[in-house]
Amino acid sequence: MNNFSTGRNIIGIPRALSYYGNYPFYYGFFKALGINIILSDKTTTKIINEGVEKVVSDTCLPIKVFVGHVLNLLEKGCDKIFVPSLQSSSYKINNCSKIRGLPEIIRNVIDKPFKMIEPTIDKTEGISFKDFCFDIAHEYNIYNKDLINSAIKSGWVVYDNFLKMTNSGVNYETALQNAIEGKILNPQMEIVRPLSVVIMAHGYNLFDERISMRLLKKLEKMGVKAYTSLNVTKENALDSIKQLGEIQYWANELDLTGTAAYYMLNNKVDGIIALSAFGCGPDSLMVDEIQYHAKEYNMPMIHLTIDEHTGEAGFVTRLEAFVDMLLRNKRKALEINNPPKTLPPVIKKERVLTKV
Ligand code: SF4
């Protein structure tokens, strides 16, 4: 057991699920409360396999990965682990049952002793984000309201800086690193690429490079610009869902339906890539919804599903075929709009022969 990982003022955060959306806030908040964060390692095959062994096979990959990360923190000797209970993010805007029941899943599948920090947010039931933060602080015997409120503000500062950067095009890793170092990068010059796509996916599937099989890097190598939920403001995503005549039901809907809808409605991309975990109920509904509208807007779309058995070769083949098809579509559209220039007809002048 590592000494640094135990004690009153530490918290282990699994690098999975809500980590990908909320870590900038957690970083600022815990730091201001004087609580040291221990992160689990980046996802590896070992972490996935250990999670897979603990839960029933039809559980989705992200939950298996979360379990693997909790085990990784326990291996590091961390005895307090953050397992939030995220029920609803707004009134009747719910998370899926697995995210809602996450503390129960962990309690039932991990039989090692540790303290679970399991605050609840449930706006449908009137449990606010502020209540969630106060619950966490109370677990550490911190009851000073001014201190907790000021820690919440510090969390928002880091989070807002992170969002400012991602909204202006800075990539996930760079924005996260700079935000936790208290820096903001200036908006970057957008690199113009021959093709662009929007990816509809949960952050925990897309930004975990092991789960997404480095999808973003693969697209970059193929010369494809990829837009993600981090490039769209929440207001624009919500507005786009409404413009399609749909309603937001799931908590993560802005990252999926809203993001895809925004780029499709504004005609900013050549295609849509949906990336989701095999067997995910909410994602299958959201992907179906966007597939239906993509047909209306004549927007090519591919749905890539992932689980612990997904082979990289098949994944890449499907991706390359889709990108090839987008390229052919684009060439065809360019040819129709700019037909090859025809030379003006040659006018033959008759020679007048004059007799000498
Ligand atoms: S939304 Fe889908 S992928 Fe995410 S935890 Fe729930 S079932 Fe799993």
mmCIF file of C-alpha atoms and ligand atoms in Angstrom:
data_model
loop_
_atom_site.group_PDB
_atom_site.id
_atom_site.type_symbol
_atom_site.label_atom_id
_atom_site.label_comp_id
_atom_site.label_asym_id
_atom_site.label_seq_id
_atom_site.Cartn_x
_atom_site.Cartn_y
_atom_site.Cartn_z
ATOM 1 C CA MET A 1 0.000 0.000 0.000
ATOM 2 C CA ASN A 2 1.360 3.436 -0.920
ATOM 3 C CA ASN A 3 1.422 5.844 2.009
ATOM 4 C CA PHE A 4 0.431 8.820 -0.134
ATOM 5 C CA SER A 5 -2.906 7.235 -0.965
ATOM 6 C CA THR A 6 -4.440 7.003 2.492
ATOM 7 C CA GLY A 7 -5.428 9.581 5.044
ATOM 8 C CA ARG A 8 -8.097 12.092 5.776
ATOM 9 C CA ASN A 9 -7.523 14.553 2.995
ATOM 10 C CA ILE A 10 -7.359 12.441 -0.112
ATOM 11 C CA ILE A 11 -9.887 11.427 -2.711
ATOM 12 C CA GLY A 12 -9.432 8.851 -5.456
ATOM 13 C CA ILE A 13 -11.110 9.796 -8.712
ATOM 14 C CA PRO A 14 -11.609 7.025 -11.285
ATOM 15 C CA ARG A 15 -10.536 8.274 -14.722
ATOM 16 C CA ALA A 16 -13.847 7.201 -16.271
ATOM 17 C CA LEU A 17 -17.494 8.309 -16.803
ATOM 18 C CA SER A 18 -18.086 11.777 -15.263
ATOM 19 C CA TYR A 19 -14.335 12.406 -14.980
ATOM 20 C CA TYR A 20 -14.352 13.298 -18.695
ATOM 21 C CA GLY A 21 -16.981 16.028 -18.341
ATOM 22 C CA ASN A 22 -16.411 17.295 -14.834
ATOM 23 C CA TYR A 23 -12.779 16.889 -13.847
ATOM 24 C CA PRO A 24 -11.864 20.578 -14.328
ATOM 25 C CA PHE A 25 -14.540 21.465 -11.749
ATOM 26 C CA TYR A 26 -13.519 18.678 -9.366
ATOM 27 C CA TYR A 27 -9.889 19.775 -9.597
ATOM 28 C CA GLY A 28 -10.609 23.398 -8.616
ATOM 29 C CA PHE A 29 -13.119 22.395 -5.936
ATOM 30 C CA PHE A 30 -11.060 19.723 -4.160
ATOM 31 C CA LYS A 31 -7.898 21.784 -4.323
ATOM 32 C CA ALA A 32 -9.632 24.756 -2.684
ATOM 33 C CA LEU A 33 -10.898 22.451 0.093
ATOM 34 C CA GLY A 34 -7.353 21.182 0.688
ATOM 35 C CA ILE A 35 -8.200 17.654 -0.486
ATOM 36 C CA ASN A 36 -5.551 15.887 -2.588
ATOM 37 C CA ILE A 37 -6.742 14.076 -5.678
ATOM 38 C CA ILE A 38 -5.366 10.668 -6.642
ATOM 39 C CA LEU A 39 -6.303 9.801 -10.222
ATOM 40 C CA SER A 40 -6.462 6.249 -11.505
ATOM 41 C CA ASP A 41 -4.125 5.475 -14.411
ATOM 42 C CA LYS A 42 -5.187 5.965 -18.009
ATOM 43 C CA THR A 43 -7.308 3.058 -19.265
ATOM 44 C CA THR A 44 -5.289 -0.026 -20.204
ATOM 45 C CA THR A 45 -6.266 -3.517 -21.343
ATOM 46 C CA LYS A 46 -5.550 -4.723 -17.784
ATOM 47 C CA ILE A 47 -7.950 -2.150 -16.316
ATOM 48 C CA ILE A 48 -10.652 -3.164 -18.803
ATOM 49 C CA ASN A 49 -10.163 -6.888 -18.185
ATOM 50 C CA GLU A 50 -10.307 -6.483 -14.413
ATOM 51 C CA GLY A 51 -13.560 -4.531 -14.726
ATOM 52 C CA VAL A 52 -15.011 -7.059 -17.172
ATOM 53 C CA GLU A 53 -14.360 -9.904 -14.722
ATOM 54 C CA LYS A 54 -16.440 -8.251 -12.020
ATOM 55 C CA VAL A 55 -19.719 -7.440 -13.762
ATOM 56 C CA VAL A 56 -22.309 -9.331 -15.797
ATOM 57 C CA SER A 57 -21.458 -9.474 -19.468
ATOM 58 C CA ASP A 58 -24.338 -7.381 -20.812
ATOM 59 C CA THR A 59 -23.270 -4.327 -18.810
ATOM 60 C CA CYS A 60 -21.966 -1.603 -21.140
ATOM 61 C CA LEU A 61 -18.213 -1.106 -21.591
ATOM 62 C CA PRO A 62 -17.980 2.307 -19.802
ATOM 63 C CA ILE A 63 -19.349 0.785 -16.568
ATOM 64 C CA LYS A 64 -16.903 -2.132 -16.819
ATOM 65 C CA VAL A 65 -14.125 0.397 -17.359
ATOM 66 C CA PHE A 66 -15.262 2.417 -14.319
ATOM 67 C CA VAL A 67 -15.103 -0.741 -12.160
ATOM 68 C CA GLY A 68 -11.580 -1.395 -13.485
ATOM 69 C CA HIS A 69 -10.529 2.134 -12.490
ATOM 70 C CA VAL A 70 -11.892 1.706 -8.952
ATOM 71 C CA LEU A 71 -9.797 -1.482 -8.673
ATOM 72 C CA ASN A 72 -6.787 0.443 -9.990
ATOM 73 C CA LEU A 73 -7.212 3.052 -7.222
ATOM 74 C CA LEU A 74 -7.502 0.299 -4.622
ATOM 75 C CA GLU A 75 -4.270 -1.209 -5.948
ATOM 76 C CA LYS A 76 -2.642 2.185 -5.398
ATOM 77 C CA GLY A 77 -3.783 1.941 -1.789
ATOM 78 C CA CYS A 78 -6.375 4.701 -2.089
ATOM 79 C CA ASP A 79 -9.009 4.248 0.625
ATOM 80 C CA LYS A 80 -11.522 6.975 -0.320
ATOM 81 C CA ILE A 81 -13.014 6.792 -3.789
ATOM 82 C CA PHE A 82 -15.386 9.180 -5.504
ATOM 83 C CA VAL A 83 -18.434 7.389 -6.931
ATOM 84 C CA PRO A 84 -21.073 10.071 -7.489
ATOM 85 C CA SER A 85 -24.738 9.272 -7.819
ATOM 86 C CA LEU A 86 -25.809 11.402 -10.787
ATOM 87 C CA GLN A 87 -29.572 11.039 -11.112
ATOM 88 C CA SER A 88 -30.842 14.017 -13.109
ATOM 89 C CA SER A 89 -29.055 17.098 -14.421
ATOM 90 C CA SER A 90 -32.220 19.258 -14.761
ATOM 91 C CA TYR A 91 -35.871 18.717 -13.955
ATOM 92 C CA LYS A 92 -36.800 15.354 -15.553
ATOM 93 C CA ILE A 93 -33.560 15.238 -17.598
ATOM 94 C CA ASN A 94 -32.204 11.901 -16.473
ATOM 95 C CA ASN A 95 -29.066 9.832 -16.625
ATOM 96 C CA CYS A 96 -29.293 6.186 -17.619
ATOM 97 C CA SER A 97 -30.092 3.649 -14.910
ATOM 98 C CA LYS A 98 -26.470 2.435 -14.744
ATOM 99 C CA ILE A 99 -25.059 5.887 -14.035
ATOM 100 C CA ARG A 100 -27.868 6.501 -11.548
ATOM 101 C CA GLY A 101 -27.124 3.253 -9.766
ATOM 102 C CA LEU A 102 -23.329 3.481 -9.959
ATOM 103 C CA PRO A 103 -22.663 3.458 -6.171
ATOM 104 C CA GLU A 104 -24.900 0.376 -5.837
ATOM 105 C CA ILE A 105 -23.067 -1.396 -8.672
ATOM 106 C CA ILE A 106 -19.686 -0.670 -7.081
ATOM 107 C CA ARG A 107 -20.895 -1.754 -3.619
ATOM 108 C CA ASN A 108 -22.119 -5.048 -5.049
ATOM 109 C CA VAL A 109 -19.187 -5.990 -7.251
ATOM 110 C CA ILE A 110 -16.149 -4.862 -5.253
ATOM 111 C CA ASP A 111 -15.566 -6.766 -2.060
ATOM 112 C CA LYS A 112 -12.604 -4.809 -0.701
ATOM 113 C CA PRO A 113 -12.897 -2.337 2.178
ATOM 114 C CA PHE A 114 -12.807 1.360 1.292
ATOM 115 C CA LYS A 115 -14.842 4.483 1.884
ATOM 116 C CA MET A 116 -17.059 5.486 -0.999
ATOM 117 C CA ILE A 117 -17.721 9.224 -1.378
ATOM 118 C CA GLU A 118 -21.135 9.083 -3.034
ATOM 119 C CA PRO A 119 -22.878 12.468 -3.165
ATOM 120 C CA THR A 120 -26.158 12.712 -5.062
ATOM 121 C CA ILE A 121 -27.382 15.224 -7.602
ATOM 122 C CA ASP A 122 -31.035 14.915 -8.509
ATOM 123 C CA LYS A 123 -32.577 18.136 -9.757
ATOM 124 C CA THR A 124 -35.907 16.400 -10.371
ATOM 125 C CA GLU A 125 -36.082 15.749 -6.631
ATOM 126 C CA GLY A 126 -34.722 19.191 -5.708
ATOM 127 C CA ILE A 127 -31.176 18.004 -4.842
ATOM 128 C CA SER A 128 -28.991 20.668 -6.424
ATOM 129 C CA PHE A 129 -25.372 20.738 -7.478
ATOM 130 C CA LYS A 130 -24.663 22.929 -4.444
ATOM 131 C CA ASP A 131 -26.141 20.224 -2.159
ATOM 132 C CA PHE A 132 -23.899 17.724 -3.979
ATOM 133 C CA CYS A 133 -20.802 19.836 -3.199
ATOM 134 C CA PHE A 134 -21.802 20.401 0.441
ATOM 135 C CA ASP A 135 -22.307 16.627 0.850
ATOM 136 C CA ILE A 136 -18.759 15.999 -0.343
ATOM 137 C CA ALA A 137 -17.309 18.595 2.028
ATOM 138 C CA HIS A 138 -19.237 17.142 4.981
ATOM 139 C CA GLU A 139 -17.649 13.741 4.299
ATOM 140 C CA TYR A 140 -14.343 15.445 5.139
ATOM 141 C CA ASN A 141 -15.817 17.154 8.223
ATOM 142 C CA ILE A 142 -15.697 20.522 6.493
ATOM 143 C CA TYR A 143 -18.738 22.530 7.556
ATOM 144 C CA ASN A 144 -17.539 26.111 7.001
ATOM 145 C CA LYS A 145 -20.113 27.446 4.491
ATOM 146 C CA ASP A 146 -17.888 30.285 3.272
ATOM 147 C CA LEU A 147 -15.044 27.867 2.589
ATOM 148 C CA ILE A 148 -17.316 25.456 0.706
ATOM 149 C CA ASN A 149 -18.938 28.244 -1.344
ATOM 150 C CA SER A 150 -15.543 29.633 -2.218
ATOM 151 C CA ALA A 151 -14.359 26.123 -3.258
ATOM 152 C CA ILE A 152 -17.416 25.831 -5.530
ATOM 153 C CA LYS A 153 -16.447 29.146 -7.149
ATOM 154 C CA SER A 154 -12.878 27.929 -7.627
ATOM 155 C CA GLY A 155 -14.234 24.792 -9.323
ATOM 156 C CA TRP A 156 -16.300 26.880 -11.734
ATOM 157 C CA VAL A 157 -13.316 29.090 -12.601
ATOM 158 C CA VAL A 158 -11.266 26.074 -13.727
ATOM 159 C CA TYR A 159 -14.266 24.566 -15.517
ATOM 160 C CA ASP A 160 -15.157 27.818 -17.342
ATOM 161 C CA ASN A 161 -11.562 28.272 -18.488
ATOM 162 C CA PHE A 162 -11.577 24.709 -19.801
ATOM 163 C CA LEU A 163 -14.836 25.336 -21.714
ATOM 164 C CA LYS A 164 -13.595 28.653 -23.132
ATOM 165 C CA MET A 165 -10.648 26.833 -24.641
ATOM 166 C CA THR A 166 -12.551 23.827 -26.001
ATOM 167 C CA ASN A 167 -15.292 26.059 -27.442
ATOM 168 C CA SER A 168 -12.602 27.965 -29.310
ATOM 169 C CA GLY A 169 -11.132 24.772 -30.776
ATOM 170 C CA VAL A 170 -8.386 23.765 -28.325
ATOM 171 C CA ASN A 171 -8.295 19.963 -28.024
ATOM 172 C CA TYR A 172 -9.444 18.126 -24.897
ATOM 173 C CA GLU A 173 -6.049 17.173 -23.425
ATOM 174 C CA THR A 174 -4.446 20.577 -24.018
ATOM 175 C CA ALA A 175 -7.438 22.469 -22.631
ATOM 176 C CA LEU A 176 -7.562 20.260 -19.531
ATOM 177 C CA GLN A 177 -3.848 20.594 -18.851
ATOM 178 C CA ASN A 178 -3.894 24.381 -19.227
ATOM 179 C CA ALA A 179 -7.090 24.832 -17.207
ATOM 180 C CA ILE A 180 -5.711 22.961 -14.193
ATOM 181 C CA GLU A 181 -2.488 24.958 -14.466
ATOM 182 C CA GLY A 182 -4.628 28.126 -14.310
ATOM 183 C CA LYS A 183 -3.813 29.161 -17.890
ATOM 184 C CA ILE A 184 -5.989 29.984 -20.876
ATOM 185 C CA LEU A 185 -4.693 29.486 -24.400
ATOM 186 C CA ASN A 186 -5.719 31.969 -27.061
ATOM 187 C CA PRO A 187 -8.095 30.633 -29.731
ATOM 188 C CA GLN A 188 -6.145 28.567 -32.203
ATOM 189 C CA MET A 189 -6.079 29.086 -35.924
ATOM 190 C CA GLU A 190 -8.426 26.573 -37.437
ATOM 191 C CA ILE A 191 -6.635 24.171 -39.761
ATOM 192 C CA VAL A 192 -8.614 23.793 -42.952
ATOM 193 C CA ARG A 193 -8.858 20.149 -43.952
ATOM 194 C CA PRO A 194 -10.436 18.636 -47.046
ATOM 195 C CA LEU A 195 -13.133 16.883 -45.017
ATOM 196 C CA SER A 196 -14.878 17.496 -41.733
ATOM 197 C CA VAL A 197 -17.129 15.350 -39.555
ATOM 198 C CA VAL A 198 -18.991 15.704 -36.272
ATOM 199 C CA ILE A 199 -18.660 12.939 -33.695
ATOM 200 C CA MET A 200 -21.683 12.229 -31.534
ATOM 201 C CA ALA A 201 -20.390 10.415 -28.446
ATOM 202 C CA HIS A 202 -20.159 10.581 -24.686
ATOM 203 C CA GLY A 203 -16.919 12.219 -23.532
ATOM 204 C CA TYR A 204 -16.062 9.033 -21.607
ATOM 205 C CA ASN A 205 -16.154 7.029 -24.825
ATOM 206 C CA LEU A 206 -14.465 9.540 -27.109
ATOM 207 C CA PHE A 207 -11.728 11.106 -24.969
ATOM 208 C CA ASP A 208 -10.622 7.821 -23.394
ATOM 209 C CA GLU A 209 -8.129 6.881 -26.106
ATOM 210 C CA ARG A 210 -8.184 3.171 -25.235
ATOM 211 C CA ILE A 211 -11.984 2.983 -25.530
ATOM 212 C CA SER A 212 -12.249 5.092 -28.688
ATOM 213 C CA MET A 213 -9.192 3.402 -30.239
ATOM 214 C CA ARG A 214 -7.694 6.860 -30.764
ATOM 215 C CA LEU A 215 -10.498 7.798 -33.145
ATOM 216 C CA LEU A 216 -9.627 11.508 -33.085
ATOM 217 C CA LYS A 217 -5.976 10.858 -33.920
ATOM 218 C CA LYS A 218 -6.930 8.427 -36.688
ATOM 219 C CA LEU A 219 -9.190 11.028 -38.292
ATOM 220 C CA GLU A 220 -6.487 13.670 -38.028
ATOM 221 C CA LYS A 221 -4.054 11.345 -39.836
ATOM 222 C CA MET A 222 -6.650 10.853 -42.588
ATOM 223 C CA GLY A 223 -6.875 14.624 -43.016
ATOM 224 C CA VAL A 224 -10.354 14.840 -41.495
ATOM 225 C CA LYS A 225 -11.302 17.674 -39.149
ATOM 226 C CA ALA A 226 -13.435 16.305 -36.289
ATOM 227 C CA TYR A 227 -15.842 18.433 -34.264
ATOM 228 C CA THR A 228 -17.067 17.183 -30.878
ATOM 229 C CA SER A 229 -19.490 18.241 -28.158
ATOM 230 C CA LEU A 230 -16.711 20.346 -26.637
ATOM 231 C CA ASN A 231 -16.801 22.668 -29.645
ATOM 232 C CA VAL A 232 -20.504 23.509 -29.222
ATOM 233 C CA THR A 233 -22.009 25.627 -26.466
ATOM 234 C CA LYS A 234 -24.758 23.970 -24.432
ATOM 235 C CA GLU A 235 -27.211 26.674 -25.604
ATOM 236 C CA ASN A 236 -26.501 25.957 -29.277
ATOM 237 C CA ALA A 237 -26.803 22.200 -28.726
ATOM 238 C CA LEU A 238 -30.144 22.560 -26.959
ATOM 239 C CA ASP A 239 -31.452 24.999 -29.534
ATOM 240 C CA SER A 240 -30.498 22.571 -32.329
ATOM 241 C CA ILE A 241 -32.415 19.707 -30.678
ATOM 242 C CA LYS A 242 -35.477 21.965 -30.599
ATOM 243 C CA GLN A 243 -34.996 23.003 -34.225
ATOM 244 C CA LEU A 244 -35.225 19.335 -35.203
ATOM 245 C CA GLY A 245 -38.566 19.206 -33.395
ATOM 246 C CA GLU A 246 -37.157 16.902 -30.694
ATOM 247 C CA ILE A 247 -36.946 17.261 -26.895
ATOM 248 C CA GLN A 248 -34.084 16.666 -24.506
ATOM 249 C CA TYR A 249 -34.748 13.655 -22.311
ATOM 250 C CA TRP A 250 -31.342 12.202 -21.428
ATOM 251 C CA ALA A 251 -28.730 14.105 -19.418
ATOM 252 C CA ASN A 252 -26.061 13.451 -22.046
ATOM 253 C CA GLU A 253 -28.296 14.360 -24.958
ATOM 254 C CA LEU A 254 -26.509 17.681 -25.600
ATOM 255 C CA ASP A 255 -23.253 15.787 -26.248
ATOM 256 C CA LEU A 256 -24.903 13.450 -28.736
ATOM 257 C CA THR A 257 -28.152 14.591 -30.389
ATOM 258 C CA GLY A 258 -27.454 18.297 -29.775
ATOM 259 C CA THR A 259 -23.912 18.234 -31.138
ATOM 260 C CA ALA A 260 -24.778 16.238 -34.265
ATOM 261 C CA ALA A 261 -27.859 18.401 -34.874
ATOM 262 C CA TYR A 262 -25.901 21.659 -34.554
ATOM 263 C CA TYR A 263 -23.331 20.752 -37.212
ATOM 264 C CA MET A 264 -25.899 19.162 -39.507
ATOM 265 C CA LEU A 265 -28.320 22.102 -39.354
ATOM 266 C CA ASN A 266 -25.541 24.602 -39.954
ATOM 267 C CA ASN A 267 -24.193 22.557 -42.830
ATOM 268 C CA LYS A 268 -20.710 22.670 -41.369
ATOM 269 C CA VAL A 269 -19.633 19.066 -41.891
ATOM 270 C CA ASP A 270 -19.498 16.399 -44.583
ATOM 271 C CA GLY A 271 -20.699 13.552 -42.358
ATOM 272 C CA ILE A 272 -21.638 12.299 -38.894
ATOM 273 C CA ILE A 273 -19.843 9.599 -36.905
ATOM 274 C CA ALA A 274 -21.783 8.112 -34.000
ATOM 275 C CA LEU A 275 -19.613 6.260 -31.484
ATOM 276 C CA SER A 276 -21.426 4.322 -28.791
ATOM 277 C CA ALA A 277 -21.067 1.383 -26.457
ATOM 278 C CA PHE A 278 -22.660 -1.861 -27.524
ATOM 279 C CA GLY A 279 -25.925 -2.413 -25.654
ATOM 280 C CA CYS A 280 -26.390 1.202 -24.541
ATOM 281 C CA GLY A 281 -30.136 1.908 -24.480
ATOM 282 C CA PRO A 282 -30.108 5.747 -24.445
ATOM 283 C CA ASP A 283 -27.483 5.922 -27.208
ATOM 284 C CA SER A 284 -29.422 3.603 -29.494
ATOM 285 C CA LEU A 285 -32.450 5.895 -29.210
ATOM 286 C CA MET A 286 -30.410 9.056 -29.801
ATOM 287 C CA VAL A 287 -28.506 7.550 -32.724
ATOM 288 C CA ASP A 288 -31.792 6.389 -34.319
ATOM 289 C CA GLU A 289 -33.193 9.885 -33.956
ATOM 290 C CA ILE A 290 -30.202 11.505 -35.656
ATOM 291 C CA GLN A 291 -30.100 8.807 -38.364
ATOM 292 C CA TYR A 292 -33.707 9.667 -39.198
ATOM 293 C CA HIS A 293 -32.916 13.397 -39.532
ATOM 294 C CA ALA A 294 -29.615 12.753 -41.318
ATOM 295 C CA LYS A 295 -31.612 11.100 -44.115
ATOM 296 C CA GLU A 296 -33.832 14.190 -44.345
ATOM 297 C CA TYR A 297 -30.775 16.418 -44.631
ATOM 298 C CA ASN A 298 -28.980 14.010 -46.951
ATOM 299 C CA MET A 299 -26.071 13.807 -44.514
ATOM 300 C CA PRO A 300 -23.952 10.606 -44.596
ATOM 301 C CA MET A 301 -23.669 8.901 -41.222
ATOM 302 C CA ILE A 302 -21.906 5.877 -39.743
ATOM 303 C CA HIS A 303 -22.536 4.228 -36.376
ATOM 304 C CA LEU A 304 -19.507 2.592 -34.750
ATOM 305 C CA THR A 305 -20.199 0.472 -31.675
ATOM 306 C CA ILE A 306 -17.559 -0.624 -29.212
ATOM 307 C CA ASP A 307 -17.207 -3.227 -26.494
ATOM 308 C CA GLU A 308 -14.306 -5.067 -24.910
ATOM 309 C CA HIS A 309 -14.128 -7.451 -27.906
ATOM 310 C CA THR A 310 -14.009 -4.790 -30.629
ATOM 311 C CA GLY A 311 -10.990 -5.380 -32.849
ATOM 312 C CA GLU A 312 -9.055 -2.374 -34.088
ATOM 313 C CA ALA A 313 -8.652 -3.741 -37.640
ATOM 314 C CA GLY A 314 -12.401 -3.971 -38.313
ATOM 315 C CA PHE A 315 -12.956 -0.580 -36.696
ATOM 316 C CA VAL A 316 -10.353 1.058 -38.935
ATOM 317 C CA THR A 317 -11.680 -0.633 -42.079
ATOM 318 C CA ARG A 318 -15.176 0.757 -41.485
ATOM 319 C CA LEU A 319 -13.786 4.193 -40.714
ATOM 320 C CA GLU A 320 -11.613 4.272 -43.833
ATOM 321 C CA ALA A 321 -14.503 3.146 -46.029
ATOM 322 C CA PHE A 322 -16.687 5.927 -44.622
ATOM 323 C CA VAL A 323 -14.007 8.581 -45.133
ATOM 324 C CA ASP A 324 -13.437 7.336 -48.718
ATOM 325 C CA MET A 325 -17.127 7.649 -49.410
ATOM 326 C CA LEU A 326 -17.193 11.214 -48.014
ATOM 327 C CA LEU A 327 -14.268 12.113 -50.219
ATOM 328 C CA ARG A 328 -15.977 10.743 -53.332
ATOM 329 C CA ASN A 329 -19.166 12.648 -52.429
ATOM 330 C CA LYS A 330 -17.197 15.844 -52.030
ATOM 331 C CA ARG A 331 -15.395 15.415 -55.345
ATOM 332 C CA LYS A 332 -18.683 14.758 -57.102
ATOM 333 C CA ALA A 333 -20.294 17.845 -55.538
ATOM 334 C CA LEU A 334 -17.309 19.984 -56.577
ATOM 335 C CA GLU A 335 -17.512 18.691 -60.150
ATOM 336 C CA ILE A 336 -21.242 19.466 -60.347
ATOM 337 C CA ASN A 337 -20.731 23.004 -59.016
ATOM 338 C CA ASN A 338 -17.624 23.666 -61.094
ATOM 339 C CA PRO A 339 -17.884 21.687 -64.347
ATOM 340 C CA PRO A 340 -14.599 21.429 -66.246
ATOM 341 C CA LYS A 341 -14.151 24.533 -68.367
ATOM 342 C CA THR A 342 -14.744 23.891 -72.088
ATOM 343 C CA LEU A 343 -12.615 25.747 -74.551
ATOM 344 C CA PRO A 344 -14.457 28.188 -76.788
ATOM 345 C CA PRO A 345 -15.234 26.705 -80.230
ATOM 346 C CA VAL A 346 -12.579 27.327 -82.837
ATOM 347 C CA ILE A 347 -13.860 29.640 -85.513
ATOM 348 C CA LYS A 348 -12.255 28.846 -88.826
ATOM 349 C CA LYS A 349 -11.793 31.870 -90.934
ATOM 350 C CA GLU A 350 -12.085 31.239 -94.624
ATOM 351 C CA ARG A 351 -9.037 32.239 -96.509
ATOM 352 C CA VAL A 352 -9.756 34.476 -99.382
ATOM 353 C CA LEU A 353 -7.467 33.701 -102.201
ATOM 354 C CA THR A 354 -6.759 36.581 -104.375
ATOM 355 C CA LYS A 355 -5.548 36.156 -107.857
ATOM 356 C CA VAL A 356 -2.290 37.794 -108.603
HETATM 357 S S1 SF4 B 1 -25.436 5.995 -21.171
HETATM 358 FE FE1 SF4 B 1 -25.079 4.016 -22.149
HETATM 359 S S2 SF4 B 1 -22.852 3.829 -22.286
HETATM 360 FE FE2 SF4 B 1 -23.313 5.376 -20.743
HETATM 361 S S3 SF4 B 1 -23.327 4.289 -18.832
HETATM 362 FE FE3 SF4 B 1 -25.447 4.387 -19.547
HETATM 363 S S4 SF4 B 1 -25.764 2.472 -20.685
HETATM 364 FE FE4 SF4 B 1 -23.555 2.762 -20.397
#
